[in-house]
Amino acid sequence: MRLRFFTLDVFTTRRFAGNPLAVVLGADGLDCATMQAIAREFNLSETVFVLEPRDSVNTARLRIFTPGVELPFAGHPTVGAAVLLATQRAPEMLTRHGVVIALEEEIGLVRCEVVRDASGAVLARFDAPRLPVRGAPAPHAAPLTQALGLEAEEIGFGHHIPSSFSAGVELVFVPVRSRAALDRARPDPAAFPALLGERIGAYLYTSETVEPSSAVCARMFANGVGIGEDPATGAAAAAFAGVAHAFEAPEDGEHEFVIEQGYAMGRPSRIILGSRIEAGRLVAVTVAGHAVLIQRGDLDL
């Protein structure tokens, strides 16, 4: 069997930045074990497999794997796959007025709008398939300091305290007082997984940013999925809308801001997070980002 694959850099407009992604097309004949083996071979944060949709009105079905596990939903594979499918299947429409891509993921249907902007870069925006919900109580600051290599006074700022949220996968969100502390954080190999348990990672964030146009600078240390640090985490960004709503109490209306991630890894990434508040309630979340094609080839299986 020979399958076509592509790699893209996601949440960036330039090559060799952002979060690398592998996309394997025509994967209907693969079983779970083979998909997991291919994801381990690529050894990227995620590899996405494109299959025929269960419902023919949709564009495609996706299965998403880290090197260690399958995920029900992830943001950078959603953005990258949507950009690739739009540019492969409808390049003329993409240039004229954009394309709507409907992706069946394990979490449910994810609707994406893909457009080519004035600079020629391609951007995908998707509606979060689930609104953020609070998870289990977050660890206290003292065990977090040991697990993350920080000082107690470096955790928390403004109204922000550690919390847990999920928009499909649950993470611990840790507010960090400064970017210097954020850059210095290092998970302890024993204490970190013991503290997080079943949660998929810890998302550290600060309001001190590298780029003046960003609102938040973040790092995501993964837990139990076969990677260490993720350069850009769209599912975490979707859940972060719950954090922002809980601790910033934004007014009713539409809101949009940029989360920068991956800068400490030399993989600068920019995630555009949107939300809508009605009567004080978070009612909609969107995640957007660019993606650029890096390579294409064949898998011989």
Coordinates of C-alpha atoms in Angstrom, one line a residue, residues 21-199:
L21 CA 2.0 18.4 11.4
A22 CA 1.9 15.3 9.2
V23 CA -1.3 14.6 7.2
V24 CA -1.8 11.2 5.7
L25 CA -4.4 11.0 2.9
G26 CA -6.6 8.0 1.9
A27 CA -6.1 6.3 5.3
D28 CA -9.3 4.2 5.2
G29 CA -7.5 0.9 5.0
L30 CA -5.3 1.5 8.1
D31 CA -6.1 0.0 11.5
C32 CA -5.5 1.8 14.8
A33 CA -2.2 0.1 15.5
T34 CA -0.8 1.1 12.1
M35 CA -1.9 4.7 12.5
Q36 CA -0.2 4.8 15.9
A37 CA 3.0 3.3 14.4
I38 CA 3.0 5.9 11.6
A39 CA 2.5 8.7 14.2
R40 CA 5.5 7.4 16.2
E41 CA 7.5 7.3 13.0
F42 CA 6.8 10.9 12.2
N43 CA 7.4 11.8 15.9
L44 CA 5.6 15.1 15.7
S45 CA 3.1 16.5 18.2
E46 CA 0.3 15.1 16.1
T47 CA -0.2 13.2 12.9
V48 CA -3.7 13.3 11.3
F49 CA -5.2 10.6 9.1
V50 CA -7.8 11.6 6.5
L51 CA -10.6 9.2 5.8
E52 CA -13.8 9.2 3.8
P53 CA -16.6 10.9 5.8
R54 CA -19.3 8.8 7.4
D55 CA -21.8 11.4 6.1
S56 CA -21.2 12.3 2.5
V57 CA -22.3 15.9 3.0
N58 CA -19.1 16.4 5.1
T59 CA -15.6 16.9 3.7
A60 CA -13.6 14.2 5.5
R61 CA -13.2 12.2 8.6
L62 CA -10.1 12.7 10.7
R63 CA -8.3 10.6 13.2
I64 CA -5.6 12.3 15.3
F65 CA -2.6 10.6 16.9
T66 CA 0.3 11.9 19.0
P67 CA 3.3 9.6 19.1
G68 CA 1.7 7.8 22.1
V69 CA -2.1 8.1 22.0
E70 CA -5.2 8.9 19.8
L71 CA -6.9 12.2 20.7
P72 CA -10.6 12.9 20.2
F73 CA -9.9 16.5 19.1
A74 CA -6.9 18.8 18.6
G75 CA -6.6 22.2 17.2
H76 CA -3.4 22.2 15.1
P77 CA -4.4 19.1 13.2
T78 CA -7.8 20.6 12.5
V79 CA -6.3 23.9 11.2
G80 CA -3.6 22.1 9.2
A81 CA -5.9 19.5 7.7
A82 CA -8.5 22.1 6.8
V83 CA -5.9 24.3 5.0
L84 CA -4.5 21.3 3.1
L85 CA -7.9 20.0 2.0
A86 CA -9.0 23.4 0.9
T87 CA -5.8 24.1 -1.1
Q88 CA -5.9 20.6 -2.6
R89 CA -9.6 20.4 -3.5
A90 CA -10.8 23.9 -4.2
P91 CA -7.9 26.3 -4.8
E92 CA -9.9 28.6 -7.1
M93 CA -12.7 29.0 -4.5
L94 CA -10.2 29.6 -1.8
T95 CA -8.7 32.5 -3.7
R96 CA -12.1 34.0 -4.6
H97 CA -14.2 33.8 -1.4
G98 CA -13.0 31.1 0.9
V99 CA -14.1 27.5 1.5
V100 CA -16.1 25.8 4.2
I101 CA -14.6 22.4 5.4
A102 CA -16.7 20.1 7.6
L103 CA -14.5 17.6 9.5
E104 CA -15.8 14.6 11.3
E105 CA -13.5 14.1 14.4
E106 CA -14.0 11.7 17.3
I107 CA -15.4 14.5 19.4
G108 CA -18.0 15.4 16.7
L109 CA -18.3 17.6 13.6
V110 CA -15.9 20.5 13.4
R111 CA -16.8 23.3 10.9
C112 CA -13.9 25.3 9.5
E113 CA -13.7 28.3 7.2
V114 CA -10.6 28.6 5.1
V115 CA -9.5 31.8 3.4
R116 CA -6.5 33.1 1.5
D117 CA -5.7 36.6 2.9
A118 CA -4.2 39.6 1.0
S119 CA -0.7 38.5 1.6
G120 CA -1.4 35.0 0.1
A121 CA -1.2 33.2 3.4
V122 CA -4.0 30.7 4.1
L123 CA -5.9 30.8 7.4
A124 CA -8.4 28.4 8.8
R125 CA -10.9 29.3 11.6
F126 CA -13.0 26.6 13.3
D127 CA -15.8 26.6 15.8
A128 CA -14.9 24.8 19.0
P129 CA -16.9 21.6 19.0
R130 CA -17.5 21.9 22.8
L131 CA -17.5 25.0 25.0
P132 CA -15.0 25.0 27.8
V133 CA -16.1 23.4 31.1
R134 CA -14.3 23.3 34.4
G135 CA -12.5 20.1 35.2
A136 CA -11.4 18.6 38.4
P137 CA -10.0 21.0 41.1
A138 CA -6.6 22.3 40.0
P139 CA -3.5 21.4 42.1
H140 CA -2.5 24.0 44.7
A141 CA 0.5 26.3 44.1
A142 CA 2.9 24.4 46.4
P143 CA 2.9 21.1 44.5
L144 CA 2.8 23.0 41.2
T145 CA 6.1 24.7 42.1
Q146 CA 7.8 21.4 42.6
A147 CA 6.3 19.9 39.5
L148 CA 7.2 22.9 37.3
G149 CA 10.5 24.2 38.8
L150 CA 9.0 27.5 39.8
E151 CA 8.8 29.6 43.0
A152 CA 5.4 29.9 44.9
E153 CA 5.3 33.7 44.4
E154 CA 5.7 33.2 40.6
I155 CA 2.3 31.4 40.3
G156 CA -0.7 33.7 39.9
F157 CA -1.3 37.2 38.8
G158 CA -4.3 39.6 38.9
H159 CA -7.4 37.5 39.6
H160 CA -5.8 34.4 37.9
I161 CA -5.2 31.3 40.0
P162 CA -4.5 27.7 38.8
S163 CA -7.5 26.0 37.2
S164 CA -8.6 23.1 35.1
F165 CA -10.7 23.4 31.9
S166 CA -11.5 21.2 29.0
A167 CA -12.9 21.8 25.5
G168 CA -12.4 18.2 24.6
V169 CA -9.2 17.3 26.5
E170 CA -8.6 18.5 30.0
L171 CA -5.6 20.5 31.0
V172 CA -4.3 22.4 34.1
F173 CA -3.9 26.1 33.5
V174 CA -1.2 27.8 35.5
P175 CA -0.9 31.6 35.5
V176 CA 2.7 32.7 35.8
R177 CA 3.7 36.2 37.0
S178 CA 6.4 36.9 34.4
R179 CA 7.8 35.7 31.0
A180 CA 11.1 35.2 32.7
A181 CA 9.5 32.7 35.0
L182 CA 7.6 31.1 32.1
D183 CA 10.8 30.6 30.1
R184 CA 12.5 29.1 33.2
A185 CA 9.8 26.5 33.9
R186 CA 10.9 22.9 33.6
P187 CA 8.7 19.9 34.5
D188 CA 10.1 17.5 37.0
P189 CA 10.1 14.0 35.4
A190 CA 8.6 12.3 38.5
A191 CA 6.5 15.0 40.2
F192 CA 4.9 16.4 37.0
P193 CA 3.0 13.3 35.8
A194 CA 2.2 12.3 39.4
L195 CA 0.5 15.6 39.9
L196 CA -1.5 15.8 36.7
G197 CA -2.7 12.2 36.7
E198 CA -5.1 11.7 33.7
R199 CA -5.0 15.3 32.6

